[in-house]
Amino acid sequence: MLAIVEQGLILCLLAIGVYIAFRVVHLPDLTVDGSFALGAAIAVRSIVSGATPVLAISLAAAGGAAAGFITSIIHRKLKVNVLLAGILVMTMVYSVNLRIMGGPNLPVPRVFGQQEVVSYERMSGGTMLDDLFADQGLIEEETPPPIRERTVVAFFTNRLDGSDLAKISIVVISAVIILGAFLKTDLGTSLRAFGCNPSGVTAFGMSQTFLAIIGLLTANLMVGLSGGLFALYSGFADVSLGQGMVVTGLASVILGEIIFGKVKFLYGLLAPVAGGVLYQALLSTAMRYGYRIGFLASDMKLLTALFVISVIGVRQLASSPRKQRFKAEVKKLWLNSRGSQ
Amino acid sequence: MVELQGITVIYNKGMSNEQKALSEVFLFVHDGEFVTIIGPNGAGKSTLLKVILGEVNPLRGKYLIDGRMMNGKPPHYLARFIGRVYQDPNTGIFPSLSIKENLLIASRKGIRSVGFSRLKKRGLDLLKGLGLGLEKRLDVLAGELSGGQKQSLAMIMAVFSGPSLLLLDEHTAALDPRSAKNVMDLTKRINAEQGITVIMITHNMEFAGMYGTRLVEFHEGSLIKSDNRKTHSTKDSKGLRISLSSN
């Protein structure tokens, strides 16, 4: 249960990113699939290179922001549709991730506790067979190079003792508070204004391009942060980690809106947070018990997409004029019946 | 103050669907004037507004505000000098933001740090002037207002930062007669009390006659009449007719 909440909270940062892109600035950004994996790749590569976890996660967020920046520039400056711009950047980022990781995946170096000091040279710099050959004189014993100690501090212990949850919670709560405060500022208000009336902001002296850049940059910063945390939590980064993440984020946002749709506290940021955790809980339940009715773990992306389609479909039907007329008729009949009593 | 010197606009130049929208238009609008532009559909009225707003670059001609050349300036730059209100009440406001936030956006003309508290008195005074009670509903979402209230708010927002020029593109067309009259009275008041120059496009001949101090007529991309005389309207059995008389 704790693991579900932990993973849900990590993914709610992704959902917040999707929420900013799809709901705040109203730009359907598909970069998310790429920037999530980019965040993961940067975080693990940074740890492998000796960076501290905080720096690694910060770089992951910056990497996601850079991807969002490039998408917005392609969209606004080259006048490419935002969907296509997102797909282009997502495709580019795939190759970039392979370069960053040096292969299709990269594990987080294994460490044995939060404060333990690990030397990579010691861990991988020789085998017992080498020692045996050296003793027999079959190979010349070389003076070992001076050992450079690198301190690797594990950010997550995966011990399910609450320490990981505390760390993730701090990151998520900080992110939500900072974002909420940002959306209240002049720039944040302008972003929200851009989302509901893009041409209107021009009338008030603001550049649509600038606001689109800030919007997509912020959204993908959150996604990159989520990707970085996810990789450190899972212990690896994979080039296909981001596949379908935009749908996962959307499903979380929609779930959150079903529960907190009317709550506008912190500009609706509570919805993706709650949605992210709830989505993860539903996913885990489906994976645990779904096999009884024939579902496989590999079906989850299909189920998630079907969920998003069904919610959008139901909303569309509910807002159709025919349905509205039907609801009005029912209301009228109900009011008449009450009046006659 | 606003000078258009020989403005020519051709859409899709060199293509099979090439269309001349404006042809050698000369128009001088002085400070504080209330110019009403009339003409049939396709006459070039909206293109003229787009040129003034920087949304369309003329093929030929000069465009100046207060003697400064404005050709090629981006729309968000020109927005610092110009307020605008369109036909659809939702285009002049931000429906997902509260009335207070709408005023905050309108107040700064670009991203500058201005707290609402500094502008509260002016904002409240302008809202009170509408007589719609909006000053008591600052936290209500603008999207929840009626069409007339939205357009009135859009007018207030357009002039909140004190622009030199207010452009109105059939801004009463989507309103019921009573709301339209209220919005036109507000337009007149803004022009008279704040001295803001107004250029208004309208198909409503009654409004054109009652409110404008100068009537400009367009036809097929050309300015065919610019009358500096005061106008008034009369109504006969066949409908509305405008007559012009000298000052």
XYZ file of C-alpha atoms in Angstrom:
588
model
C 0.000 0.000 0.000
C 2.820 2.369 0.930
C 4.583 1.629 -2.342
C 1.393 2.480 -4.244
C 1.151 5.852 -2.517
C 4.851 6.527 -3.128
C 4.613 5.702 -6.820
C 1.325 7.573 -7.073
C 2.868 10.698 -5.579
C 5.809 10.506 -7.982
C 3.419 10.152 -10.912
C 1.218 12.980 -9.658
C 4.072 15.327 -10.599
C 3.678 13.993 -14.123
C -0.077 14.578 -13.837
C 0.574 18.162 -12.694
C 2.730 18.697 -15.794
C -0.018 17.323 -18.019
C -2.562 19.470 -16.138
C -0.554 22.637 -16.805
C -0.203 21.833 -20.506
C -3.746 20.578 -21.151
C -5.801 22.542 -18.647
C -3.932 25.728 -17.738
C -2.388 26.827 -21.039
C -4.581 24.549 -23.173
C -1.753 23.228 -25.338
C -2.029 19.469 -25.919
C 1.637 18.709 -25.499
C 2.922 15.250 -26.441
C 6.501 16.081 -25.447
C 5.587 14.546 -22.090
C 6.391 11.008 -23.293
C 9.887 12.149 -24.187
C 10.566 14.490 -21.294
C 9.602 11.842 -18.714
C 12.189 9.420 -20.105
C 14.660 12.289 -20.504
C 14.280 13.179 -16.839
C 14.881 9.545 -15.908
C 17.933 9.227 -18.162
C 19.507 12.452 -16.895
C 18.892 11.578 -13.253
C 20.497 8.133 -13.480
C 23.382 9.324 -15.652
C 24.035 12.126 -13.162
C 24.109 9.677 -10.249
C 26.443 7.385 -12.183
C 28.666 10.391 -12.873
C 28.859 11.184 -9.196
C 26.239 13.862 -8.748
C 24.232 14.097 -5.568
C 20.588 12.938 -5.819
C 19.305 16.472 -5.338
C 21.493 17.712 -8.187
C 20.496 14.715 -10.318
C 16.798 15.400 -9.809
C 17.295 19.112 -10.453
C 19.091 18.322 -13.713
C 16.278 15.937 -14.658
C 13.741 18.730 -14.149
C 15.927 21.120 -16.164
C 16.176 18.553 -18.961
C 12.376 18.225 -19.076
C 12.060 22.018 -19.129
C 14.507 22.188 -22.049
C 12.410 19.696 -24.017
C 9.292 21.795 -23.359
C 11.157 24.938 -24.400
C 12.166 23.370 -27.728
C 8.583 22.217 -28.386
C 7.218 25.694 -27.717
C 9.817 27.311 -29.995
C 8.979 24.879 -32.819
C 5.269 25.481 -32.242
C 5.335 29.257 -31.994
C 8.287 30.340 -34.110
C 8.041 27.767 -36.909
C 4.214 27.764 -36.741
C 4.112 23.978 -36.390
C 0.973 22.507 -34.817
C 1.624 21.869 -31.128
C 0.776 18.162 -31.468
C 3.299 17.706 -34.268
C 5.887 19.832 -32.445
C 5.484 17.552 -29.413
C 5.841 14.406 -31.523
C 8.960 15.798 -33.200
C 10.623 16.623 -29.895
C 9.559 13.296 -28.406
C 11.215 11.528 -31.356
C 14.384 13.591 -31.014
C 14.537 12.996 -27.273
C 14.466 9.211 -27.864
C 17.852 9.413 -29.574
C 19.149 11.876 -27.000
C 18.182 9.472 -24.218
C 20.093 6.633 -25.882
C 23.163 8.841 -25.987
C 22.760 9.984 -22.377
C 22.408 6.430 -21.101
C 24.887 4.921 -23.555
C 22.348 2.194 -24.283
C 18.664 1.372 -23.989
C 18.743 1.370 -20.198
C 20.909 2.300 -17.265
C 20.662 1.048 -13.680
C 21.069 3.258 -10.659
C 24.297 2.163 -8.886
C 23.445 -0.185 -6.086
C 24.132 1.207 -2.646
C 23.485 -0.215 0.754
C 22.039 2.534 2.786
C 21.643 6.199 2.715
C 25.048 7.193 4.038
C 27.216 4.431 2.633
C 30.314 5.314 0.666
C 30.859 3.249 -2.456
C 33.845 3.092 -4.742
C 33.010 2.067 -8.279
C 36.601 1.096 -8.956
C 36.465 -1.282 -6.043
C 33.161 -2.696 -7.124
C 34.116 -3.350 -10.728
C 37.896 -3.027 -10.901
C 38.943 -6.706 -10.804
C 37.906 -10.274 -10.108
C 39.254 -13.170 -8.047
C 40.404 -14.767 -11.316
C 42.667 -11.789 -11.976
C 44.217 -12.215 -8.523
C 44.761 -15.943 -9.176
C 46.474 -15.302 -12.511
C 48.642 -12.673 -10.876
C 49.693 -15.108 -8.136
C 50.711 -17.677 -10.783
C 52.735 -15.039 -12.521
C 50.637 -15.428 -15.657
C 49.916 -11.758 -15.742
C 52.042 -8.988 -14.540
C 50.782 -7.413 -11.440
C 50.276 -3.814 -12.126
C 50.252 -1.130 -9.593
C 46.587 -0.367 -9.194
C 45.664 3.168 -10.059
C 44.897 5.396 -7.128
C 41.307 4.873 -6.101
C 39.049 7.857 -6.467
C 36.349 7.571 -3.947
C 32.927 8.691 -5.093
C 30.235 9.193 -2.608
C 26.923 7.839 -3.772
C 24.041 8.564 -1.485
C 20.891 6.666 -2.229
C 17.906 8.989 -2.335
C 15.413 6.184 -1.927
C 15.930 3.176 0.297
C 12.910 1.172 -0.942
C 12.529 -0.159 2.587
C 8.887 0.843 2.880
C 9.584 2.350 6.290
C 8.049 5.703 5.491
C 11.314 7.528 4.823
C 10.830 7.397 1.055
C 7.233 8.535 1.425
C 8.394 11.464 3.544
C 10.921 12.538 0.916
C 8.486 12.181 -1.964
C 5.818 14.036 -0.009
C 8.192 16.908 0.676
C 9.024 17.183 -3.037
C 5.349 16.977 -4.096
C 4.052 19.395 -1.458
C 6.849 21.860 -2.253
C 6.114 21.586 -5.977
C 2.373 22.127 -5.471
C 2.886 25.122 -3.157
C 5.474 26.719 -5.450
C 3.288 26.155 -8.516
C 0.194 27.441 -6.714
C 2.094 30.581 -5.685
C 3.431 30.946 -9.233
C -0.041 30.737 -10.758
C -1.120 33.549 -8.431
C 1.618 35.914 -9.627
C 1.223 38.297 -12.555
C 2.965 35.858 -14.863
C 0.884 32.945 -13.567
C -2.344 34.926 -13.977
C -1.250 35.755 -17.519
C -0.637 32.064 -18.184
C -4.160 31.225 -17.021
C -5.509 34.082 -19.123
C -3.600 32.759 -22.147
C -5.173 29.350 -21.581
C -8.746 30.612 -21.709
C -8.345 33.344 -24.360
C -5.040 33.146 -26.275
C -5.746 36.016 -28.658
C -7.044 38.116 -25.764
C -3.630 38.323 -24.098
C -2.222 40.040 -27.184
C -4.822 42.772 -26.724
C -3.332 43.440 -23.325
C 0.243 43.721 -24.507
C 1.457 40.207 -23.778
C 3.229 37.956 -26.235
C 1.482 34.653 -26.919
C 4.856 33.129 -27.805
C 6.360 34.088 -24.462
C 3.428 32.654 -22.523
C 3.402 29.439 -24.584
C 7.113 29.009 -23.840
C 6.617 29.551 -20.106
C 3.618 27.198 -20.065
C 5.255 24.276 -21.849
C 8.543 24.825 -20.047
C 6.830 24.657 -16.654
C 4.737 21.629 -17.651
C 7.721 19.636 -18.855
C 9.823 20.722 -15.897
C 7.323 18.922 -13.693
C 7.339 15.899 -16.009
C 11.158 15.770 -16.041
C 11.161 15.986 -12.235
C 8.677 13.121 -12.098
C 10.791 11.068 -14.520
C 13.934 11.671 -12.467
C 12.292 10.668 -9.209
C 10.671 7.652 -10.850
C 14.027 6.384 -12.147
C 15.760 6.795 -8.786
C 12.830 5.097 -7.064
C 12.666 2.209 -9.550
C 16.420 1.844 -9.736
C 16.787 2.235 -13.476
C 16.156 4.419 -16.495
C 14.884 2.938 -19.730
C 14.521 4.492 -23.149
C 10.896 3.335 -23.371
C 9.991 4.548 -19.881
C 7.970 7.471 -21.198
C 5.811 5.465 -23.575
C 2.157 6.285 -22.968
C 2.938 8.655 -20.097
C 0.851 11.461 -21.556
C -2.185 9.164 -21.421
C -1.298 8.135 -17.872
C -1.071 11.811 -16.924
C -4.357 12.598 -18.619
C -6.090 9.682 -16.912
C -4.810 10.939 -13.553
C -5.996 14.494 -14.288
C -9.436 13.258 -15.341
C -9.732 11.018 -12.287
C -8.770 13.941 -10.069
C -11.279 16.214 -11.756
C -14.039 13.678 -11.173
C -13.300 13.895 -7.444
C -12.087 17.487 -7.042
C -13.643 19.051 -10.140
C -15.372 21.793 -8.165
C -12.462 22.488 -5.822
C -10.495 25.411 -7.192
C -8.078 25.618 -4.261
C -4.534 26.229 -5.547
C -5.981 26.674 -9.037
C -7.158 23.099 -9.291
C -3.717 21.570 -8.601
C -5.238 19.207 -6.045
C -7.022 17.326 -8.828
C -3.891 15.937 -10.535
C -2.320 15.144 -7.142
C -5.315 13.123 -5.990
C -5.776 11.695 -9.469
C -2.154 10.516 -9.661
C -2.408 8.560 -6.414
C -5.858 7.194 -7.226
C -4.769 6.143 -10.704
C -1.813 4.266 -9.274
C -4.073 2.539 -6.739
C -6.523 1.501 -9.463
C -3.674 0.335 -11.669
C -2.185 -1.777 -8.891
C -5.580 -3.278 -8.109
C -6.160 -4.061 -11.760
C -2.720 -5.665 -12.063
C -3.229 -7.669 -8.902
C -6.717 -8.984 -9.538
C -7.206 -8.366 -13.252
C -5.694 -11.712 -14.224
C -8.784 -13.397 -12.803
C -10.812 -11.974 -15.640
C -8.095 -12.463 -18.187
C -6.197 -9.161 -18.061
C -2.434 -9.084 -18.389
C -0.067 -6.436 -17.077
C 0.588 -5.486 -20.693
C -3.095 -4.558 -21.104
C -2.840 -1.629 -18.716
C -1.970 0.974 -21.377
C -4.992 -0.175 -23.375
C -7.236 0.068 -20.324
C -5.891 3.512 -19.438
C -6.516 4.823 -22.950
C -10.017 3.304 -22.965
C -10.724 4.994 -19.637
C -9.688 8.398 -21.012
C -11.802 7.872 -24.148
C -14.850 6.794 -22.138
C -14.683 9.796 -19.775
C -14.287 12.221 -22.690
C -17.147 10.463 -24.485
C -19.460 10.631 -21.463
C -18.661 14.336 -20.978
C -19.336 14.995 -24.653
C -22.685 13.217 -24.511
C -23.638 15.009 -21.317
C -22.984 18.401 -22.905
C -24.800 17.671 -26.186
C -27.825 19.923 -26.862
C -30.142 16.916 -26.960
C -28.995 15.771 -23.550
C -29.243 19.326 -22.208
C -32.821 19.580 -23.476
C -33.630 16.237 -21.878
C -32.177 17.391 -18.554
C -34.115 20.655 -18.780
C -37.346 18.750 -19.442
C -36.737 16.439 -16.482
C -36.002 19.428 -14.260
C -39.138 21.193 -15.433
C -41.291 18.128 -14.762
C -39.747 17.749 -11.329
C -40.353 21.395 -10.469
C -43.933 21.159 -11.740
C -44.582 18.064 -9.668
C -43.248 19.834 -6.576
C -45.338 22.889 -7.338
C -48.520 20.856 -7.628
C -47.989 19.162 -4.263
C -3.006 61.343 -33.988
C -3.689 58.175 -35.971
C -2.537 58.601 -39.550
C -3.022 56.156 -42.364
C -1.277 57.309 -45.510
C -2.051 55.424 -48.697
C -2.612 52.063 -46.998
C -3.028 49.181 -49.446
C -3.687 45.603 -48.344
C -3.862 42.664 -50.735
C -4.624 39.194 -49.390
C -3.020 36.144 -51.070
C -0.968 38.295 -53.422
C 0.137 36.512 -56.552
C -2.246 33.617 -56.004
C -5.411 32.713 -57.855
C -7.546 33.969 -54.959
C -5.789 37.345 -54.690
C -8.043 39.942 -53.121
C -7.563 43.663 -52.660
C -8.916 44.457 -49.209
C -7.825 48.103 -48.926
C -6.867 50.445 -51.703
C -4.877 53.639 -51.081
C -6.665 54.574 -47.879
C -5.872 57.954 -46.346
C -7.401 58.568 -42.930
C -6.440 61.039 -40.200
C -8.049 60.676 -36.806
C -7.454 63.472 -34.316
C -7.166 63.179 -30.542
C -10.497 62.768 -28.815
C -12.470 62.098 -31.998
C -15.261 59.521 -32.169
C -15.071 58.114 -35.680
C -17.752 55.741 -36.855
C -16.956 53.497 -39.803
C -19.775 52.078 -41.861
C -19.966 50.065 -45.049
C -21.267 46.774 -46.407
C -19.660 43.401 -45.679
C -16.316 43.037 -47.480
C -15.806 46.794 -47.671
C -12.497 46.589 -45.804
C -13.580 47.926 -42.397
C -12.241 45.020 -40.365
C -9.037 44.917 -42.436
C -8.511 48.573 -41.553
C -8.785 47.710 -37.863
C -6.381 44.802 -38.329
C -3.846 47.174 -39.884
C -4.193 49.563 -36.945
C -3.782 46.647 -34.517
C -0.706 45.346 -36.349
C -2.393 42.058 -37.239
C -2.085 42.746 -40.969
C 0.912 44.413 -42.563
C -0.004 46.739 -45.444
C 1.609 46.151 -48.806
C 2.032 49.891 -49.277
C 1.500 52.966 -47.191
C 2.468 54.380 -43.825
C 0.775 53.966 -40.476
C 1.613 56.364 -37.647
C 0.434 56.957 -34.105
C 1.414 60.338 -32.619
C 3.889 60.753 -35.469
C 5.629 57.450 -34.752
C 5.840 54.898 -37.538
C 3.991 51.733 -36.578
C 4.419 49.645 -39.742
C 5.629 46.135 -38.876
C 5.232 46.528 -35.103
C 3.901 43.352 -33.432
C 0.307 43.354 -32.140
C 1.330 43.003 -28.498
C 3.493 46.139 -28.836
C 0.694 48.160 -30.424
C -1.648 46.949 -27.711
C 0.135 49.331 -25.340
C -1.479 52.244 -27.161
C -4.723 50.654 -28.270
C -7.696 49.138 -26.468
C -10.085 46.965 -28.437
C -13.467 45.340 -28.063
C -14.918 42.845 -30.542
C -18.378 41.540 -31.332
C -18.160 38.366 -29.217
C -18.255 39.351 -25.526
C -16.015 36.367 -24.678
C -13.093 37.645 -26.757
C -12.555 40.798 -24.706
C -12.446 39.106 -21.323
C -10.880 36.028 -19.750
C -13.830 33.807 -18.822
C -11.897 31.481 -16.486
C -10.543 34.354 -14.400
C -12.366 36.379 -11.771
C -13.429 39.981 -12.451
C -10.582 41.122 -10.201
C -8.011 39.089 -12.142
C -9.435 40.371 -15.423
C -8.883 43.935 -14.250
C -5.390 43.040 -13.083
C -4.501 41.730 -16.556
C -6.079 44.790 -18.171
C -4.250 47.212 -15.923
C -0.707 46.436 -16.823
C -0.530 46.116 -20.606
C 2.232 43.560 -20.627
C 3.791 41.612 -17.812
C 4.674 44.034 -15.078
C 4.338 43.607 -11.389
C 1.335 45.662 -10.339
C -0.677 44.647 -7.297
C -4.433 44.937 -7.524
C -4.534 46.950 -4.299
C -2.816 49.841 -6.103
C -5.417 49.841 -8.824
C -8.388 48.869 -6.739
C -9.868 52.340 -6.419
C -9.714 53.121 -10.120
C -11.033 49.659 -10.992
C -13.877 49.951 -8.514
C -14.746 53.452 -9.734
C -14.929 52.261 -13.323
C -17.055 49.259 -12.359
C -19.362 51.427 -10.241
C -19.818 53.687 -13.247
C -21.344 50.775 -15.115
C -24.157 50.543 -12.578
C -24.221 46.751 -12.905
C -23.060 45.937 -9.391
C -19.907 44.228 -10.656
C -17.799 46.065 -8.086
C -19.422 43.875 -5.413
C -18.697 40.668 -7.311
C -14.940 40.926 -7.824
C -14.334 37.236 -7.150
C -16.999 36.001 -9.570
C -15.676 34.366 -12.739
C -16.087 36.656 -15.734
C -17.475 33.721 -17.729
C -20.505 33.632 -15.434
C -21.659 37.160 -16.387
C -24.376 37.909 -18.939
C -23.476 39.015 -22.478
C -24.083 42.699 -21.722
C -22.140 42.535 -18.465
C -19.245 40.792 -20.216
C -19.126 43.426 -22.945
C -19.266 46.229 -20.371
C -16.418 44.585 -18.473
C -14.530 44.236 -21.765
C -14.984 47.980 -22.365
C -13.671 48.803 -18.898
C -10.731 46.455 -19.425
C -9.951 47.999 -22.797
C -9.626 51.482 -21.291
C -8.324 50.549 -17.836
C -4.699 51.249 -18.657
C -5.545 54.553 -20.369
C -4.874 53.786 -24.044
C -4.684 56.535 -26.651
C -7.128 54.814 -28.939
C -10.138 52.531 -28.505
C -11.100 50.292 -31.429
C -14.576 48.817 -31.456
C -15.541 46.199 -34.024
C -19.345 45.813 -33.983
C -19.123 45.550 -30.225
C -22.874 45.790 -29.686
C -23.916 43.375 -32.450
C -24.320 40.362 -30.151
C -26.264 42.213 -27.450
C -29.964 42.736 -26.856
C -31.204 46.293 -27.626
C -31.143 47.453 -24.024
C -27.647 46.116 -23.314
C -26.452 47.533 -26.642
C -27.766 50.979 -25.710
C -26.068 50.797 -22.292
C -22.768 49.771 -23.868
C -23.034 52.595 -26.429
C -23.720 55.119 -23.652
C -20.648 53.795 -21.868
C -18.640 54.200 -25.089
C -19.745 57.799 -25.406
C -18.901 58.471 -21.768
C -15.426 56.996 -22.153
C -14.837 59.201 -25.181
C -16.156 62.341 -23.508
C -14.848 61.949 -19.957
C -11.490 60.261 -20.567
C -10.755 61.891 -23.908
C -9.896 58.546 -25.485
C -10.113 58.566 -29.274
C -12.675 56.037 -30.523
C -12.857 54.289 -33.891
C -16.019 52.221 -34.104
C -17.173 49.867 -36.838
C -20.894 49.300 -36.876
C -23.750 48.114 -39.057
C -26.218 49.796 -36.722
C -27.121 53.015 -38.521
C -28.963 54.405 -35.521
C -25.843 54.150 -33.371
C -23.693 55.466 -36.208
C -25.935 58.498 -36.411
C -26.404 59.081 -32.703
C -22.917 58.569 -31.347
C -20.249 59.328 -33.929
C -18.736 62.761 -34.367
C -17.407 61.755 -37.776
C -18.821 59.269 -40.200
C -16.458 57.380 -42.503
C -17.811 55.131 -45.204
C -15.974 52.315 -46.950
C -16.897 50.504 -50.122
C -14.920 47.737 -51.842
C -11.720 48.562 -50.009
C -11.847 52.293 -50.611
C -12.742 55.147 -48.316
C -15.575 56.831 -50.179
C -16.789 59.329 -47.616
C -15.325 60.993 -44.538
C -17.695 63.537 -43.176
C -16.571 65.829 -40.397
C -20.070 67.002 -39.762
C -22.108 65.948 -36.787
C -24.652 63.311 -37.622
C -28.078 62.593 -36.354
C -30.624 59.986 -37.249
C -34.258 60.178 -38.112
C -36.767 57.428 -38.426
C -39.438 57.291 -41.081
C -42.093 54.730 -41.972
C -39.654 52.733 -44.090
C -37.101 52.375 -41.298
C -34.041 54.245 -40.242
C -32.338 56.886 -42.303
C -29.248 58.865 -41.497
C -29.003 62.482 -42.346
C -25.894 64.594 -42.008
C -25.834 68.203 -41.010
C -23.060 70.729 -40.597
C -21.708 71.689 -37.203
